[in-house]
C-alpha cells in the first residue's frame, strides 16, 4: 500500500513554484501577487488564510490579506474587487468562503475578473473547464488530480467514482478525470446503492463530509483512494474514509490530515503563478 504523502508533494510543488517565481522575476521584473479578502472572524477561515499568506510568501509571491468585519456592506467588497481587478500588481484574487449571510456569494464570485479568479469559481472558468479549454481549476480537486497522476500517470479507461457533487470539489473533479479519459460516476446523497457504486472504482474520491463513510468492503482491492473530507469528531479530525480499514486493501490512499489539505494551498499558489503568466502573454 502506498501512503500518499500530500505534505511532501505540496513541498515539492512549492519548491518548483519558488524556482519559477525567481525566473519570472528575472524575466518580467515583477512577481505574481495574491490578494485574499477575509470577511468576519470565523476561526477556520482565519487559519486557512494565515496558511495561504505564509505559503505565498514562502514561494516569493507578493501576498496581501484584506480583512473586513462581519458587518461590512456588500458594496464595499464589490468596490474593492473592482479596484483589485484593475491593479496590475494583483495576479490573483480570492475571497475566503463562507461569507456572512447578507453578502451574495454568487455576486462576489462573478465580480472577480475571470483572469484573476484563482479559485476557479467564476462561471467563465467553470465553463472553460467543462469545455476542456484553458481555465483556473478549483484548488482542492486540482490537488487531488496531481496526487492521483503521481500514482497512476495513465488514467485512460479507468473507472473513477466521486462521492459528492459540490461546485467546489465533485463537479470540477469530474471534469479533470473526464479529460484524462476516465469513465466517471458522480454519486451523492440520493444515490441508491453507494457501496455498490464505490466497489466499481479504480479511483475513488470521497468529498462528501461524512466521517468515515467509506468502509473497507466498499473499496476494490488496488483502488486509489483520495479522501477530501475534513470532519471534526470526538476522535479528532477524520476524513470521509475509514482510513485504518481501507488502507489494508487499497493500492494507495491519502491520510487525513496530511493528504489533500496541503496540496490545496500549494495549488492556490500554482493558480496564482498561472494567472500571472497568462497576463504577461
Ligand atoms: N473556504 C474553504 N475552502 C475554500 C476555497 O477553496 N476557496 C475559498 N475562496 N474559500 C474557501
Short mmCIF file of C-alpha atoms and ligand atoms in Angstrom, two decimals:
data_model
loop_
_atom_site.label_atom_id
_atom_site.label_comp_id
_atom_site.label_asym_id
_atom_site.label_seq_id
_atom_site.Cartn_x
_atom_site.Cartn_y
_atom_site.Cartn_z
CA UNK A 1 0.00 0.00 0.00
CA UNK A 2 1.21 3.45 -0.91
CA UNK A 3 0.53 6.15 1.66
CA UNK A 4 0.12 9.27 -0.47
CA UNK A 5 2.17 11.94 1.27
CA UNK A 6 0.40 15.21 0.49
CA UNK A 7 2.75 17.21 2.68
CA UNK A 8 5.76 16.03 0.69
CA UNK A 9 4.03 16.53 -2.69
CA UNK A 10 2.97 20.04 -1.63
CA UNK A 11 6.50 20.90 -0.51
CA UNK A 12 7.83 19.70 -3.88
CA UNK A 13 5.25 21.77 -5.75
CA UNK A 14 6.08 24.86 -3.66
CA UNK A 15 9.78 24.37 -4.39
CA UNK A 16 9.06 24.16 -8.16
CA UNK A 17 6.96 27.31 -7.90
CA UNK A 18 9.63 29.13 -5.88
CA UNK A 19 12.16 28.48 -8.67
CA UNK A 20 9.64 29.53 -11.31
CA UNK A 21 8.88 32.79 -9.46
CA UNK A 22 12.63 33.63 -9.45
CA UNK A 23 12.72 33.08 -13.23
CA UNK A 24 9.57 35.16 -13.75
CA UNK A 25 11.03 37.94 -11.65
CA UNK A 26 14.19 37.94 -13.77
CA UNK A 27 12.16 37.96 -16.97
CA UNK A 28 9.40 40.46 -16.12
CA UNK A 29 10.96 42.41 -13.26
CA UNK A 30 7.91 41.70 -11.11
CA UNK A 31 6.43 38.80 -9.18
CA UNK A 32 2.92 37.29 -9.13
CA UNK A 33 0.67 38.80 -6.46
CA UNK A 34 -2.11 37.12 -4.49
CA UNK A 35 -4.73 39.14 -2.61
CA UNK A 36 -7.05 37.38 -0.19
CA UNK A 37 -10.18 39.03 1.18
CA UNK A 38 -11.29 37.74 4.59
CA UNK A 39 -14.64 38.81 5.99
CA UNK A 40 -15.53 38.18 9.63
CA UNK A 41 -13.71 36.23 12.29
CA UNK A 42 -14.55 32.55 11.75
CA UNK A 43 -11.62 30.64 13.20
CA UNK A 44 -11.20 28.04 10.41
CA UNK A 45 -11.20 30.79 7.78
CA UNK A 46 -8.60 32.74 9.73
CA UNK A 47 -6.36 29.67 9.95
CA UNK A 48 -6.75 28.92 6.22
CA UNK A 49 -5.98 32.49 5.28
CA UNK A 50 -2.94 32.66 7.56
CA UNK A 51 -1.61 29.46 5.96
CA UNK A 52 -2.27 30.81 2.48
CA UNK A 53 -0.35 34.00 3.26
CA UNK A 54 2.57 32.14 4.82
CA UNK A 55 2.87 29.75 1.84
CA UNK A 56 2.56 32.57 -0.70
CA UNK A 57 5.44 34.43 0.93
CA UNK A 58 7.50 31.24 1.11
CA UNK A 59 7.44 30.85 -2.68
CA UNK A 60 8.19 34.54 -3.23
CA UNK A 61 4.77 35.84 -4.24
CA UNK A 62 3.58 39.29 -3.30
CA UNK A 63 0.88 38.47 -0.77
CA UNK A 64 -1.75 40.64 0.81
CA UNK A 65 -4.71 39.90 3.09
CA UNK A 66 -7.51 42.45 3.37
CA UNK A 67 -9.75 41.96 6.38
CA UNK A 68 -13.28 43.27 6.95
CA UNK A 69 -15.64 42.93 9.90
CA UNK A 70 -18.64 40.61 9.62
CA UNK A 71 -20.92 43.64 9.26
CA UNK A 72 -19.23 45.01 6.10
CA UNK A 73 -21.60 46.01 3.31
CA UNK A 74 -21.59 44.01 0.08
CA UNK A 75 -20.90 47.17 -1.93
CA UNK A 76 -17.62 47.74 -0.07
CA UNK A 77 -16.41 44.28 -1.12
CA UNK A 78 -17.60 44.74 -4.73
CA UNK A 79 -15.76 48.09 -4.93
CA UNK A 80 -12.59 46.53 -3.51
CA UNK A 81 -12.78 43.68 -6.05
CA UNK A 82 -13.20 46.26 -8.82
CA UNK A 83 -10.08 48.05 -7.60
CA UNK A 84 -8.10 44.78 -7.41
CA UNK A 85 -9.30 43.79 -10.91
CA UNK A 86 -7.65 46.95 -12.24
CA UNK A 87 -4.46 46.62 -10.17
CA UNK A 88 -1.58 45.26 -12.32
CA UNK A 89 0.34 44.08 -9.25
CA UNK A 90 -2.51 41.70 -8.34
CA UNK A 91 -2.47 38.45 -10.37
CA UNK A 92 -4.96 36.52 -8.23
CA UNK A 93 -7.93 37.44 -6.05
CA UNK A 94 -9.50 35.06 -3.54
CA UNK A 95 -12.50 35.86 -1.35
CA UNK A 96 -12.46 33.37 1.51
CA UNK A 97 -15.73 31.42 1.92
CA UNK A 98 -18.10 31.11 3.68
CA UNK A 99 -19.44 34.67 3.57
CA UNK A 100 -21.82 36.37 6.03
CA UNK A 101 -25.48 35.80 5.12
CA UNK A 102 -26.12 39.36 3.90
CA UNK A 103 -23.46 39.04 1.19
CA UNK A 104 -24.43 37.34 -2.08
CA UNK A 105 -21.76 34.73 -2.78
CA UNK A 106 -22.52 34.42 -6.48
CA UNK A 107 -22.41 38.19 -6.99
CA UNK A 108 -18.97 38.29 -5.33
CA UNK A 109 -17.64 35.38 -7.39
CA UNK A 110 -18.89 36.95 -10.62
CA UNK A 111 -17.33 40.33 -9.75
CA UNK A 112 -13.83 38.87 -9.86
CA UNK A 113 -12.16 39.17 -13.25
CA UNK A 114 -12.07 35.54 -14.53
CA UNK A 115 -8.39 36.00 -15.43
CA UNK A 116 -7.67 36.69 -11.72
CA UNK A 117 -10.01 34.03 -10.34
CA UNK A 118 -7.50 31.76 -8.59
CA UNK A 119 -10.33 29.69 -7.06
CA UNK A 120 -11.73 28.80 -10.48
CA UNK A 121 -15.25 29.54 -9.21
CA UNK A 122 -16.27 32.14 -11.83
CA UNK A 123 -18.84 30.74 -14.31
CA UNK A 124 -16.44 31.56 -17.15
CA UNK A 125 -13.78 29.31 -15.62
CA UNK A 126 -16.33 26.62 -14.74
CA UNK A 127 -17.50 26.67 -18.36
CA UNK A 128 -14.00 26.67 -19.80
CA UNK A 129 -13.02 23.71 -17.61
CA UNK A 130 -16.08 21.71 -18.66
CA UNK A 131 -15.44 22.55 -22.33
CA UNK A 132 -11.83 21.42 -21.97
CA UNK A 133 -10.37 24.89 -22.54
CA UNK A 134 -7.66 26.61 -20.52
CA UNK A 135 -9.01 27.82 -17.16
CA UNK A 136 -8.28 28.22 -13.49
CA UNK A 137 -9.18 24.96 -11.76
CA UNK A 138 -10.50 24.88 -8.17
CA UNK A 139 -7.57 24.20 -5.87
CA UNK A 140 -8.77 21.13 -3.97
CA UNK A 141 -9.72 18.99 -6.99
CA UNK A 142 -6.56 20.17 -8.76
CA UNK A 143 -4.54 18.96 -5.76
CA UNK A 144 -6.36 15.60 -5.81
CA UNK A 145 -5.74 15.28 -9.53
CA UNK A 146 -2.00 15.91 -9.17
CA UNK A 147 -1.78 13.31 -6.39
CA UNK A 148 -3.66 10.73 -8.50
CA UNK A 149 -1.41 11.39 -11.52
CA UNK A 150 1.68 10.81 -9.38
CA UNK A 151 0.44 7.31 -8.56
CA UNK A 152 -1.07 6.50 -11.97
CA UNK A 153 0.12 8.67 -14.87
CA UNK A 154 -2.11 6.87 -17.40
CA UNK A 155 -5.73 7.15 -16.29
CA UNK A 156 -7.26 6.35 -19.66
CA UNK A 157 -10.20 3.93 -19.35
CA UNK A 158 -10.07 3.79 -15.55
CA UNK A 159 -13.31 3.85 -13.61
CA UNK A 160 -13.48 6.84 -11.29
CA UNK A 161 -16.20 7.22 -8.69
CA UNK A 162 -16.68 10.54 -6.94
CA UNK A 163 -18.75 10.86 -3.79
CA UNK A 164 -20.13 14.41 -3.63
CA UNK A 165 -21.38 16.77 -6.34
CA UNK A 166 -20.31 20.17 -4.98
CA UNK A 167 -19.13 23.02 -7.20
CA UNK A 168 -16.01 23.17 -5.03
CA UNK A 169 -14.95 19.53 -5.38
CA UNK A 170 -17.15 16.89 -7.00
CA UNK A 171 -18.05 18.67 -10.24
CA UNK A 172 -14.59 20.04 -11.12
CA UNK A 173 -13.01 16.70 -10.11
CA UNK A 174 -15.30 15.04 -12.64
CA UNK A 175 -14.12 17.36 -15.39
CA UNK A 176 -10.44 16.76 -14.62
CA UNK A 177 -10.86 12.98 -14.68
CA UNK A 178 -13.02 13.07 -17.83
CA UNK A 179 -10.24 14.98 -19.57
CA UNK A 180 -7.95 12.06 -18.67
CA UNK A 181 -10.41 9.67 -20.35
CA UNK A 182 -11.68 8.12 -17.14
CA UNK A 183 -15.22 6.78 -17.02
CA UNK A 184 -16.62 8.91 -14.25
CA UNK A 185 -19.57 8.26 -11.95
CA UNK A 186 -20.73 11.04 -9.65
CA UNK A 187 -22.57 9.84 -6.59
CA UNK A 188 -24.39 11.84 -3.92
CA UNK A 189 -26.88 11.68 -1.06
CA UNK A 190 -29.66 10.28 -3.29
CA UNK A 191 -27.55 7.57 -4.90
CA UNK A 192 -29.38 4.26 -4.45
CA UNK A 193 -26.54 1.86 -3.62
CA UNK A 194 -23.45 3.88 -2.83
CA UNK A 195 -21.43 0.88 -1.70
CA UNK A 196 -22.06 -0.95 -4.99
CA UNK A 197 -21.01 2.15 -6.98
CA UNK A 198 -17.83 2.57 -4.91
CA UNK A 199 -16.92 -1.09 -5.44
CA UNK A 200 -16.60 -0.37 -9.18
CA UNK A 201 -13.94 2.30 -8.67
CA UNK A 202 -10.32 2.10 -9.75
CA UNK A 203 -10.13 5.64 -8.42
CA UNK A 204 -12.37 6.70 -5.56
CA UNK A 205 -12.62 10.33 -4.49
CA UNK A 206 -14.62 10.98 -1.30
CA UNK A 207 -15.70 14.60 -0.92
CA UNK A 208 -18.95 14.43 0.96
CA UNK A 209 -18.26 15.50 4.56
CA UNK A 210 -19.48 12.36 6.34
CA UNK A 211 -16.93 11.00 8.83
CA UNK A 212 -15.50 7.59 7.84
CA UNK A 213 -18.36 6.83 5.44
CA UNK A 214 -16.25 4.66 3.13
CA UNK A 215 -15.51 1.25 4.68
CA UNK A 216 -13.08 -1.49 3.73
CA UNK A 217 -15.75 -3.58 1.97
CA UNK A 218 -16.70 -0.55 -0.22
CA UNK A 219 -13.32 -0.45 -1.90
CA UNK A 220 -11.97 -2.69 -4.63
CA UNK A 221 -8.56 -4.17 -3.95
CA UNK A 222 -5.90 -2.00 -5.58
CA UNK A 223 -8.08 1.11 -5.85
CA UNK A 224 -6.57 4.57 -5.45
CA UNK A 225 -8.49 6.31 -2.66
CA UNK A 226 -8.47 10.10 -2.26
CA UNK A 227 -10.05 11.50 0.88
CA UNK A 228 -11.10 15.14 0.68
CA UNK A 229 -13.04 15.05 3.98
CA UNK A 230 -12.07 17.12 6.99
CA UNK A 231 -14.54 16.20 9.73
CA UNK A 232 -14.31 17.20 13.36
CA UNK A 233 -15.31 14.30 15.64
CA UNK A 234 -14.77 13.20 19.26
CA UNK A 235 -11.73 11.27 17.95
CA UNK A 236 -10.30 14.44 16.40
CA UNK A 237 -10.14 15.28 12.69
CA UNK A 238 -11.09 12.37 10.42
CA UNK A 239 -11.75 12.05 6.70
CA UNK A 240 -14.67 10.60 4.73
CA UNK A 241 -12.81 7.28 4.53
CA UNK A 242 -12.28 4.83 7.42
CA UNK A 243 -8.53 5.03 6.96
CA UNK A 244 -7.42 2.17 9.27
CA UNK A 245 -9.64 -0.35 7.45
CA UNK A 246 -9.42 0.89 3.88
CA UNK A 247 -5.65 1.29 3.95
CA UNK A 248 -5.39 -2.51 4.33
CA UNK A 249 -6.73 -3.19 0.85
CA UNK A 250 -6.27 -0.01 -1.20
CA UNK A 251 -3.41 0.35 -3.64
CA UNK A 252 -2.83 3.91 -2.49
CA UNK A 253 -4.62 6.23 -0.05
CA UNK A 254 -4.35 9.79 1.25
CA UNK A 255 -4.30 10.25 5.03
CA UNK A 256 -6.30 12.95 6.86
CA UNK A 257 -4.63 15.20 7.81
CA UNK A 258 -1.54 15.34 5.60
CA UNK A 259 -3.11 14.21 2.32
CA UNK A 260 -5.22 16.51 0.17
CA UNK A 261 -5.15 19.50 2.56
CA UNK A 262 -1.55 20.64 1.99
CA UNK A 263 -1.97 20.27 -1.78
CA UNK A 264 -4.94 22.66 -1.80
CA UNK A 265 -2.85 25.63 -0.70
CA UNK A 266 0.07 24.71 -2.95
CA UNK A 267 -2.39 24.61 -5.87
CA UNK A 268 -3.66 28.08 -4.98
CA UNK A 269 -0.08 29.32 -5.39
CA UNK A 270 0.17 27.39 -8.66
CA UNK A 271 -3.03 29.05 -9.91
CA UNK A 272 -1.67 32.47 -8.95
CA UNK A 273 1.53 31.83 -10.92
CA UNK A 274 -0.52 30.57 -13.90
CA UNK A 275 -2.75 33.69 -13.83
CA UNK A 276 0.38 35.88 -13.76
CA UNK A 277 1.93 34.03 -16.73
CA UNK A 278 -1.25 34.34 -18.80
CA UNK A 279 -1.40 38.07 -18.00
CA UNK A 280 2.14 38.54 -19.35
CA UNK A 281 1.45 36.94 -22.74
N1 LIG B 1 -13.21 28.09 2.01
C1 LIG B 1 -12.90 26.77 2.12
N2 LIG B 1 -12.28 26.34 1.00
C2 LIG B 1 -12.18 27.41 0.18
C3 LIG B 1 -11.62 27.61 -1.12
O1 LIG B 1 -11.08 26.70 -1.75
N3 LIG B 1 -11.72 28.86 -1.62
C4 LIG B 1 -12.31 29.88 -0.96
N4 LIG B 1 -12.36 31.06 -1.55
N5 LIG B 1 -12.84 29.73 0.25
C5 LIG B 1 -12.77 28.51 0.80
#
